[in-house]
PDB file of C-alpha atoms in Angstrom:
ATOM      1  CA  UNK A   1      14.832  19.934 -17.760  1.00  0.00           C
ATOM      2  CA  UNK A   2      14.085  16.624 -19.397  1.00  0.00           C
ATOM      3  CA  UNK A   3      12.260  14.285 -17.059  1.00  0.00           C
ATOM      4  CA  UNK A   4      13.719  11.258 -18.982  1.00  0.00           C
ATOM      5  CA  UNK A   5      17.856  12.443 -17.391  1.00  0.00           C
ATOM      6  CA  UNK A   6      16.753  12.576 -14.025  1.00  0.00           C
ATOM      7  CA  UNK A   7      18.119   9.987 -11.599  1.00  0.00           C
ATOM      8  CA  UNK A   8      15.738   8.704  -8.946  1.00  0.00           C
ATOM      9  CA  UNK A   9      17.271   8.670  -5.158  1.00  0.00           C
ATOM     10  CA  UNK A  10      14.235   7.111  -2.493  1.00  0.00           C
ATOM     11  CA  UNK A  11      13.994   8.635   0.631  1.00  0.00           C
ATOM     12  CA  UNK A  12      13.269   6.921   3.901  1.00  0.00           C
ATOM     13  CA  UNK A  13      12.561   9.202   6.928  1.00  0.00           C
ATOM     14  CA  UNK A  14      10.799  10.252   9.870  1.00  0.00           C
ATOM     15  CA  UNK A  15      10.979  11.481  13.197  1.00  0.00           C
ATOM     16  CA  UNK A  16      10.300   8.737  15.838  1.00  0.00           C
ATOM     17  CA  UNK A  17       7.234   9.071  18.435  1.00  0.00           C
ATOM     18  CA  UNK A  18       7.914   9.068  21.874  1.00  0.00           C
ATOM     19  CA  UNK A  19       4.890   6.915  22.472  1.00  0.00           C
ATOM     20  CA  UNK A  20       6.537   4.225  20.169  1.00  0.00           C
ATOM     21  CA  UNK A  21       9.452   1.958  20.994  1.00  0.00           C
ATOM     22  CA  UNK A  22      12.342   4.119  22.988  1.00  0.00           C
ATOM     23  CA  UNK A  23      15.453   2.546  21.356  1.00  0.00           C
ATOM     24  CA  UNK A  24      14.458   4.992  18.043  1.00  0.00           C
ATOM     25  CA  UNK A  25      13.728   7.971  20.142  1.00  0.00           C
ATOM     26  CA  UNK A  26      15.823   7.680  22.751  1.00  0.00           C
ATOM     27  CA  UNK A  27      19.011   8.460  20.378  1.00  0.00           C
ATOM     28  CA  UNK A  28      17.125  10.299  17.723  1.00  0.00           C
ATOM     29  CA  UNK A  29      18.807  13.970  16.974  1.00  0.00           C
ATOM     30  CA  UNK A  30      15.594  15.877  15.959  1.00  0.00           C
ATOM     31  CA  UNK A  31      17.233  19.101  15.287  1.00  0.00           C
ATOM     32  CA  UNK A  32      19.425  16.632  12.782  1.00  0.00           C
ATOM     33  CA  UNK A  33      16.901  15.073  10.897  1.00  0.00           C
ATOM     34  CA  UNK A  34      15.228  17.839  10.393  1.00  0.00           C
ATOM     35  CA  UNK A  35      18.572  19.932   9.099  1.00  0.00           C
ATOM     36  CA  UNK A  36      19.606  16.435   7.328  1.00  0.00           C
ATOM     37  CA  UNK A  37      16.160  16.403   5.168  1.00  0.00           C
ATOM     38  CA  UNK A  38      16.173  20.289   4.325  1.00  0.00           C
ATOM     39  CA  UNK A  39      20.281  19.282   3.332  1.00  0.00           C
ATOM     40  CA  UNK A  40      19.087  16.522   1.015  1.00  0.00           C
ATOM     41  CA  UNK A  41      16.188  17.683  -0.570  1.00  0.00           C
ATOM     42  CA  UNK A  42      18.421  21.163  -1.510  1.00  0.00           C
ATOM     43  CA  UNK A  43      20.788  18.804  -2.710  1.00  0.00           C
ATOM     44  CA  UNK A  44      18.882  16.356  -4.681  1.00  0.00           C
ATOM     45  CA  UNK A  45      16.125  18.366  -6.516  1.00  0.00           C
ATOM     46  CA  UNK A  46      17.761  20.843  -8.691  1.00  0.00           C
ATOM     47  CA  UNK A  47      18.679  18.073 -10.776  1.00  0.00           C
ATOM     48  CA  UNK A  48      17.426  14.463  -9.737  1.00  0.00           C
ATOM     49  CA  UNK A  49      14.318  13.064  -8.450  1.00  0.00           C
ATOM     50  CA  UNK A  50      13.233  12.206  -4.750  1.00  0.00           C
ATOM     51  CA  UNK A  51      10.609   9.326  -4.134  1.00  0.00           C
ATOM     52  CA  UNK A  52       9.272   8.700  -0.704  1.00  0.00           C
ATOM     53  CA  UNK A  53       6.487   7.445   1.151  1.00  0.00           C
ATOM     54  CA  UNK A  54       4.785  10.947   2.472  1.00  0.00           C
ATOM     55  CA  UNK A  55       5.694   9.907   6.283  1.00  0.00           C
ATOM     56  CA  UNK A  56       3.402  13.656   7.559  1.00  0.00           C
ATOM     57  CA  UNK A  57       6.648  14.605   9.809  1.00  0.00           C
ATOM     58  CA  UNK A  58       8.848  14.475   6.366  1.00  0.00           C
ATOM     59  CA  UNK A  59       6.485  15.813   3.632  1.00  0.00           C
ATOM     60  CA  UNK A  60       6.028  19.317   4.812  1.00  0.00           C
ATOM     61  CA  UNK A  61       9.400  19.804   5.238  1.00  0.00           C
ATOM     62  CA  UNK A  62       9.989  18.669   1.417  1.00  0.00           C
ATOM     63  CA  UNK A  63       7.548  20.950   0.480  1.00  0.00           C
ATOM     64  CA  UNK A  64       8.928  24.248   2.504  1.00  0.00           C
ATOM     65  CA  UNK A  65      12.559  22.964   0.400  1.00  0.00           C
ATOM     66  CA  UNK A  66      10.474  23.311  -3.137  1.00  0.00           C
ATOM     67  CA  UNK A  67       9.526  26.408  -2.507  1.00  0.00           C
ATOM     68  CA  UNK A  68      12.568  28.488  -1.302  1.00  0.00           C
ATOM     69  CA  UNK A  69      14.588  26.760  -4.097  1.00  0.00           C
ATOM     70  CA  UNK A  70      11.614  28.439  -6.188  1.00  0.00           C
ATOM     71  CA  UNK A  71      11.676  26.104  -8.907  1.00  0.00           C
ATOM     72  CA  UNK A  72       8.882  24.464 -11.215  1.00  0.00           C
ATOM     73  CA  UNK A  73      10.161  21.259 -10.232  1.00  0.00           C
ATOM     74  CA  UNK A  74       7.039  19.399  -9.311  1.00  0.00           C
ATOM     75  CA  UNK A  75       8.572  16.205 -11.819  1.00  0.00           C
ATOM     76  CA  UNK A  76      11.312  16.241  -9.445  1.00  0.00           C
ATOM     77  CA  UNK A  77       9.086  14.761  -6.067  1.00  0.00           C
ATOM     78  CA  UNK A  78       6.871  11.257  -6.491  1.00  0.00           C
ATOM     79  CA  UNK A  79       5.438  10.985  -3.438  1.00  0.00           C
ATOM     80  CA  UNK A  80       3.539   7.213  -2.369  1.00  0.00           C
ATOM     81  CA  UNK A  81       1.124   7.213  -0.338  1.00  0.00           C
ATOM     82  CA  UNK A  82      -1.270   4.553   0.916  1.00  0.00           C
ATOM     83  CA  UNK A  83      -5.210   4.888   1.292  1.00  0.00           C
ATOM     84  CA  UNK A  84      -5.068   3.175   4.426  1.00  0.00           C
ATOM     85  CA  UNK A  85      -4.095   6.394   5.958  1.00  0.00           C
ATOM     86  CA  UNK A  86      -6.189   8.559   3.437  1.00  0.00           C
ATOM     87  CA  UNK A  87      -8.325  10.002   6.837  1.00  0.00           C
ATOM     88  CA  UNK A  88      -4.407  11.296   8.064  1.00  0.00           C
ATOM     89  CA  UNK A  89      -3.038  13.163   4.559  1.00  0.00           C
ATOM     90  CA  UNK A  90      -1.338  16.142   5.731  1.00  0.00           C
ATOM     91  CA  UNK A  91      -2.429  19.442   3.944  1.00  0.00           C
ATOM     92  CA  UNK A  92       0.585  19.698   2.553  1.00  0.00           C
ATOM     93  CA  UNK A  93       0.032  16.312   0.155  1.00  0.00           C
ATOM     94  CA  UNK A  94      -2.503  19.226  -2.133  1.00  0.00           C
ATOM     95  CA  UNK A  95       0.730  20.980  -2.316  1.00  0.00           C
ATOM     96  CA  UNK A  96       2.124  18.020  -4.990  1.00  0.00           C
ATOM     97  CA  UNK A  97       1.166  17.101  -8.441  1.00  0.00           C
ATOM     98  CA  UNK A  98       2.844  13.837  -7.968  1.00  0.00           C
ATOM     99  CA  UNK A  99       1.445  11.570  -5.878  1.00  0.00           C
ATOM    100  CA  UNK A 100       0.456   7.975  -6.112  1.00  0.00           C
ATOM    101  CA  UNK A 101      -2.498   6.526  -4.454  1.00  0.00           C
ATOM    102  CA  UNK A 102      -1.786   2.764  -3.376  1.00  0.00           C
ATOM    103  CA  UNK A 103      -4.703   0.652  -2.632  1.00  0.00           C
ATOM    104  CA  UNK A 104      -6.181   0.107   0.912  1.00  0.00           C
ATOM    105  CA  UNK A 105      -5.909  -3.503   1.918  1.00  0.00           C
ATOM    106  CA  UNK A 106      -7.534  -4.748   5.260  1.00  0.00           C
ATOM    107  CA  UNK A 107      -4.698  -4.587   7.759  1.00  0.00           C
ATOM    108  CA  UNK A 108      -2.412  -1.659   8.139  1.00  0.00           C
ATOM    109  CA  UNK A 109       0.920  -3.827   7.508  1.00  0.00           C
ATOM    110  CA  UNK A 110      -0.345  -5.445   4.326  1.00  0.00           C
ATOM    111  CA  UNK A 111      -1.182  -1.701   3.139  1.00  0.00           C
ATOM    112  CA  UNK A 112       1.940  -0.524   3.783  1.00  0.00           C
ATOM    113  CA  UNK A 113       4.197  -3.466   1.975  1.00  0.00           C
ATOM    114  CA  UNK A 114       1.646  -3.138  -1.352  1.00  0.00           C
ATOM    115  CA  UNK A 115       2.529   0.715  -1.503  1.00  0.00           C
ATOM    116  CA  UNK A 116       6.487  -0.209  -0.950  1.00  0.00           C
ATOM    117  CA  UNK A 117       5.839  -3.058  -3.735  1.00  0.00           C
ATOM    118  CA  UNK A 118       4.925  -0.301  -6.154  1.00  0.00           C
ATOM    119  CA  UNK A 119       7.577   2.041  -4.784  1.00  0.00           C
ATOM    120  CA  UNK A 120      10.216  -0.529  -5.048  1.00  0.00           C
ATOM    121  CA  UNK A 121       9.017  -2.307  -8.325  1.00  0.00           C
ATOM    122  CA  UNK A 122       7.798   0.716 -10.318  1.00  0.00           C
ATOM    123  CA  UNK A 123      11.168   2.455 -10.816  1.00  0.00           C
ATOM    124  CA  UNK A 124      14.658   1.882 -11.278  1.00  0.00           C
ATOM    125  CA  UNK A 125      16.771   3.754  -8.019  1.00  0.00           C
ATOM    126  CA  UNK A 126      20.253   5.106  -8.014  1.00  0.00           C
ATOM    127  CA  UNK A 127      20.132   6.164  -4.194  1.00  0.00           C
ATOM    128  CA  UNK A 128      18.656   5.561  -1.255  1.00  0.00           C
ATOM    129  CA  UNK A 129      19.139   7.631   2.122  1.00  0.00           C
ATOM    130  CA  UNK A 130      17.703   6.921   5.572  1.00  0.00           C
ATOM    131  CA  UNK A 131      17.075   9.616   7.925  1.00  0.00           C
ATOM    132  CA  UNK A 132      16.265   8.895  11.420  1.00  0.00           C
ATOM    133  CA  UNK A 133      12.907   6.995  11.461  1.00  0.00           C
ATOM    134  CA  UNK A 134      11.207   4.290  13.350  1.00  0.00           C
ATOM    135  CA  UNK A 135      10.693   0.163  12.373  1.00  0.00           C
ATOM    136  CA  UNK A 136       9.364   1.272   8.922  1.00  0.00           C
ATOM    137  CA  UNK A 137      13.232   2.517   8.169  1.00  0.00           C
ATOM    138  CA  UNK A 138      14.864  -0.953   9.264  1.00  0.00           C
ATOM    139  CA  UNK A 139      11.997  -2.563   6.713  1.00  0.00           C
ATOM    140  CA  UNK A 140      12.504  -0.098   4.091  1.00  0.00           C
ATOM    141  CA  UNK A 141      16.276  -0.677   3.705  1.00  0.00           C
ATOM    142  CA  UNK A 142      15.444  -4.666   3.978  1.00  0.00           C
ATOM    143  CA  UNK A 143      12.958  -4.533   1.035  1.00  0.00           C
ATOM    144  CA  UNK A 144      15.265  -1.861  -0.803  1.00  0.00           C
ATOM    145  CA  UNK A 145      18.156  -3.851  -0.821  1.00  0.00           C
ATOM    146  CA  UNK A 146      16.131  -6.792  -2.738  1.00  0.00           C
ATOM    147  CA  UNK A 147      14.579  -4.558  -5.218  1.00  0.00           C
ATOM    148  CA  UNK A 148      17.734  -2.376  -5.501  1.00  0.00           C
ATOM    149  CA  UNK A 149      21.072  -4.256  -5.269  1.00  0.00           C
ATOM    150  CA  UNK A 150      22.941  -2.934  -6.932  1.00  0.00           C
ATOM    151  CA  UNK A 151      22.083   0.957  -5.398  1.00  0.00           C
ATOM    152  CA  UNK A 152      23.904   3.229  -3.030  1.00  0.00           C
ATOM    153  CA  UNK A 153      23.023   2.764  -0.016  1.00  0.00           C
ATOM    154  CA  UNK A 154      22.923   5.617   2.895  1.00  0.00           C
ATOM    155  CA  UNK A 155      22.231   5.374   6.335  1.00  0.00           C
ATOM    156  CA  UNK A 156      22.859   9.205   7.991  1.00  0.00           C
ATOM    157  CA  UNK A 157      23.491   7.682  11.477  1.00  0.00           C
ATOM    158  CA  UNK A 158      24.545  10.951  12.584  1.00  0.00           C
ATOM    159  CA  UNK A 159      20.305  11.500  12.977  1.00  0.00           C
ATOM    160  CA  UNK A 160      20.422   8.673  15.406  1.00  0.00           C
ATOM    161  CA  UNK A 161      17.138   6.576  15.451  1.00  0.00           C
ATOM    162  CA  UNK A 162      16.270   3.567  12.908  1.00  0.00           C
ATOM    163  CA  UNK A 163      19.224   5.109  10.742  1.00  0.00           C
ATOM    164  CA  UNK A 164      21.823   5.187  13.503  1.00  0.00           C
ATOM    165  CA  UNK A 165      20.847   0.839  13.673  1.00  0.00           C
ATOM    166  CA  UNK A 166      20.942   0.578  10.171  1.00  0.00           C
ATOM    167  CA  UNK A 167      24.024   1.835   9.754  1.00  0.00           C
ATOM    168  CA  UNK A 168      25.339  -0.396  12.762  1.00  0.00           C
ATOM    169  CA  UNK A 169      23.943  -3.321  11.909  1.00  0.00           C
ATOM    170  CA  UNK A 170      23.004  -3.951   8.682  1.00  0.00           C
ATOM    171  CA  UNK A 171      24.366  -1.697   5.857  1.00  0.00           C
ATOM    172  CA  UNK A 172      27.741  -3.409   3.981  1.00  0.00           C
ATOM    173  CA  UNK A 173      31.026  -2.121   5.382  1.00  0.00           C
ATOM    174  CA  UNK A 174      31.601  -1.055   1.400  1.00  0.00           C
ATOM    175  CA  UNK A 175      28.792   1.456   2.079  1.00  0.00           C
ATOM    176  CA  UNK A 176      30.427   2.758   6.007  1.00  0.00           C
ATOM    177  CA  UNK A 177      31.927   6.041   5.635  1.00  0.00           C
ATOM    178  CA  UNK A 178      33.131   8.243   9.076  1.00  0.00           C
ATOM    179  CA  UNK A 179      31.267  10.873   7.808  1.00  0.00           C
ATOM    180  CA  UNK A 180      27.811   9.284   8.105  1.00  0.00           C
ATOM    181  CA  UNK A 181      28.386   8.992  11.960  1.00  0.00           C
ATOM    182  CA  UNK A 182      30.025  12.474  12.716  1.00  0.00           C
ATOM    183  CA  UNK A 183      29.407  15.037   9.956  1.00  0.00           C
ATOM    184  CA  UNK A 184      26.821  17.146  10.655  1.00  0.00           C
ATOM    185  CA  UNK A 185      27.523  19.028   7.448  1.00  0.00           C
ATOM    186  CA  UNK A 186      24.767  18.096   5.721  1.00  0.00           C
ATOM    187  CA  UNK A 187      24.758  19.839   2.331  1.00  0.00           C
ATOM    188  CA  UNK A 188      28.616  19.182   1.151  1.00  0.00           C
ATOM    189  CA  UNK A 189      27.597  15.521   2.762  1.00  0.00           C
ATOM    190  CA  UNK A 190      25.388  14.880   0.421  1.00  0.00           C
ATOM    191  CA  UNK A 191      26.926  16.670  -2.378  1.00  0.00           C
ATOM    192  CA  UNK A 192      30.017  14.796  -1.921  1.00  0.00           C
ATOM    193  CA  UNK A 193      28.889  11.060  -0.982  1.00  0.00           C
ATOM    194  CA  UNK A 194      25.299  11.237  -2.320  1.00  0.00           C
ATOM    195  CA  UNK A 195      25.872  13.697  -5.523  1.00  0.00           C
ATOM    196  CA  UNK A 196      29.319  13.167  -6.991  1.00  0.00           C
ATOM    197  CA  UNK A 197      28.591   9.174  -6.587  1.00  0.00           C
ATOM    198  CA  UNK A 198      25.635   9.422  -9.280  1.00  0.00           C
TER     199      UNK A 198
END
């Protein structure tokens, strides 16, 4: 497949710590994100391109996708990840031929907003979806919507979490759909609001 026609949807995802602040995991749906990211990544790969930054709760899972779809679709993943947290890679990160080192800058916050710079500013997005997640979701879709406005936007509330606020609070009623609260249905979900949309 020609690496020029695919479309590039970002992912934003991870499953919250209980240690961290309780209004993510207190309505968080584990079982759902999980289901939701196996859903998407089915979905999406065959024939676009997911970009993320490799959260280590999200990355293996995208990995166990890529290889029961058996594909050679390695041009299919770009995964961003910054050297601040070079000591944490999961093993999995080996596992991709696509992956973009963003430089380590003294504090942990000003690491993480260079590698969404480059994220955001290095490619042109037709999609985003948030799954679950913690405060790096709610500053994600901030930082998205300036780089992106003009993309699909889609908050799967049903995975509670930072998505479940996002989708509450912040996303533009044109974006709201029923289905993104109470469809746990993830693979025609996506096909049919993520896919059919592109």
């Amino acid at each position: 497949m020609a690496t020029k026609s695919l479309k590039n949807i970002f992912l934003s995802a991870s499953i919250p710590f209980k240690e961290r602040d309780q209004k993510y995991y207190n309505s968080a749906d584990i079982i759902a994100i999980r289901d939701s990211i196996v859903a998407l990544a089915s979905t999406v790969l065959p024939g676009h391109r997911l970009i993320w930054g490799g959260h280590p709760s999200i990355t293996p899972i995208i990995y166990y996708v890529m290889q029961k779809l058996d594909l050679n679709i390695q041009e299919h993943v770009l995964l961003y990840q910054s050297k601040y947290f070079e000591h944490l890679f999961p093993p999995d990160n080996d596992k991709f031929k696509n992956i973009i080192l963003t430089e380590k800058r003294e504090k942990l916050a000003d690491s993480v907003f260079h590698m969404r710079e480059r994220m955001f500013g290095e490619h042109k997005f037709e999609a985003a979806v948030f799954i679950g997640g913690m405060e790096g979701i709610e500053d994600e879709f901030k930082m998205f919507k300036e780089f992106h406005p003009k993309a699909f936007l889609m908050p799967v509330a049903s995975t509670g979490a930072a998505a479940k606020l996002v989708y509450e609070e912040a996303l533009p009623d044109r974006f709201k759909n029923d289905r993104l609260v109470t469809d746990y249905g993830y693979m025609s979900l996506f096909q049919e609001l993520l896919i059919e949309q592109l």
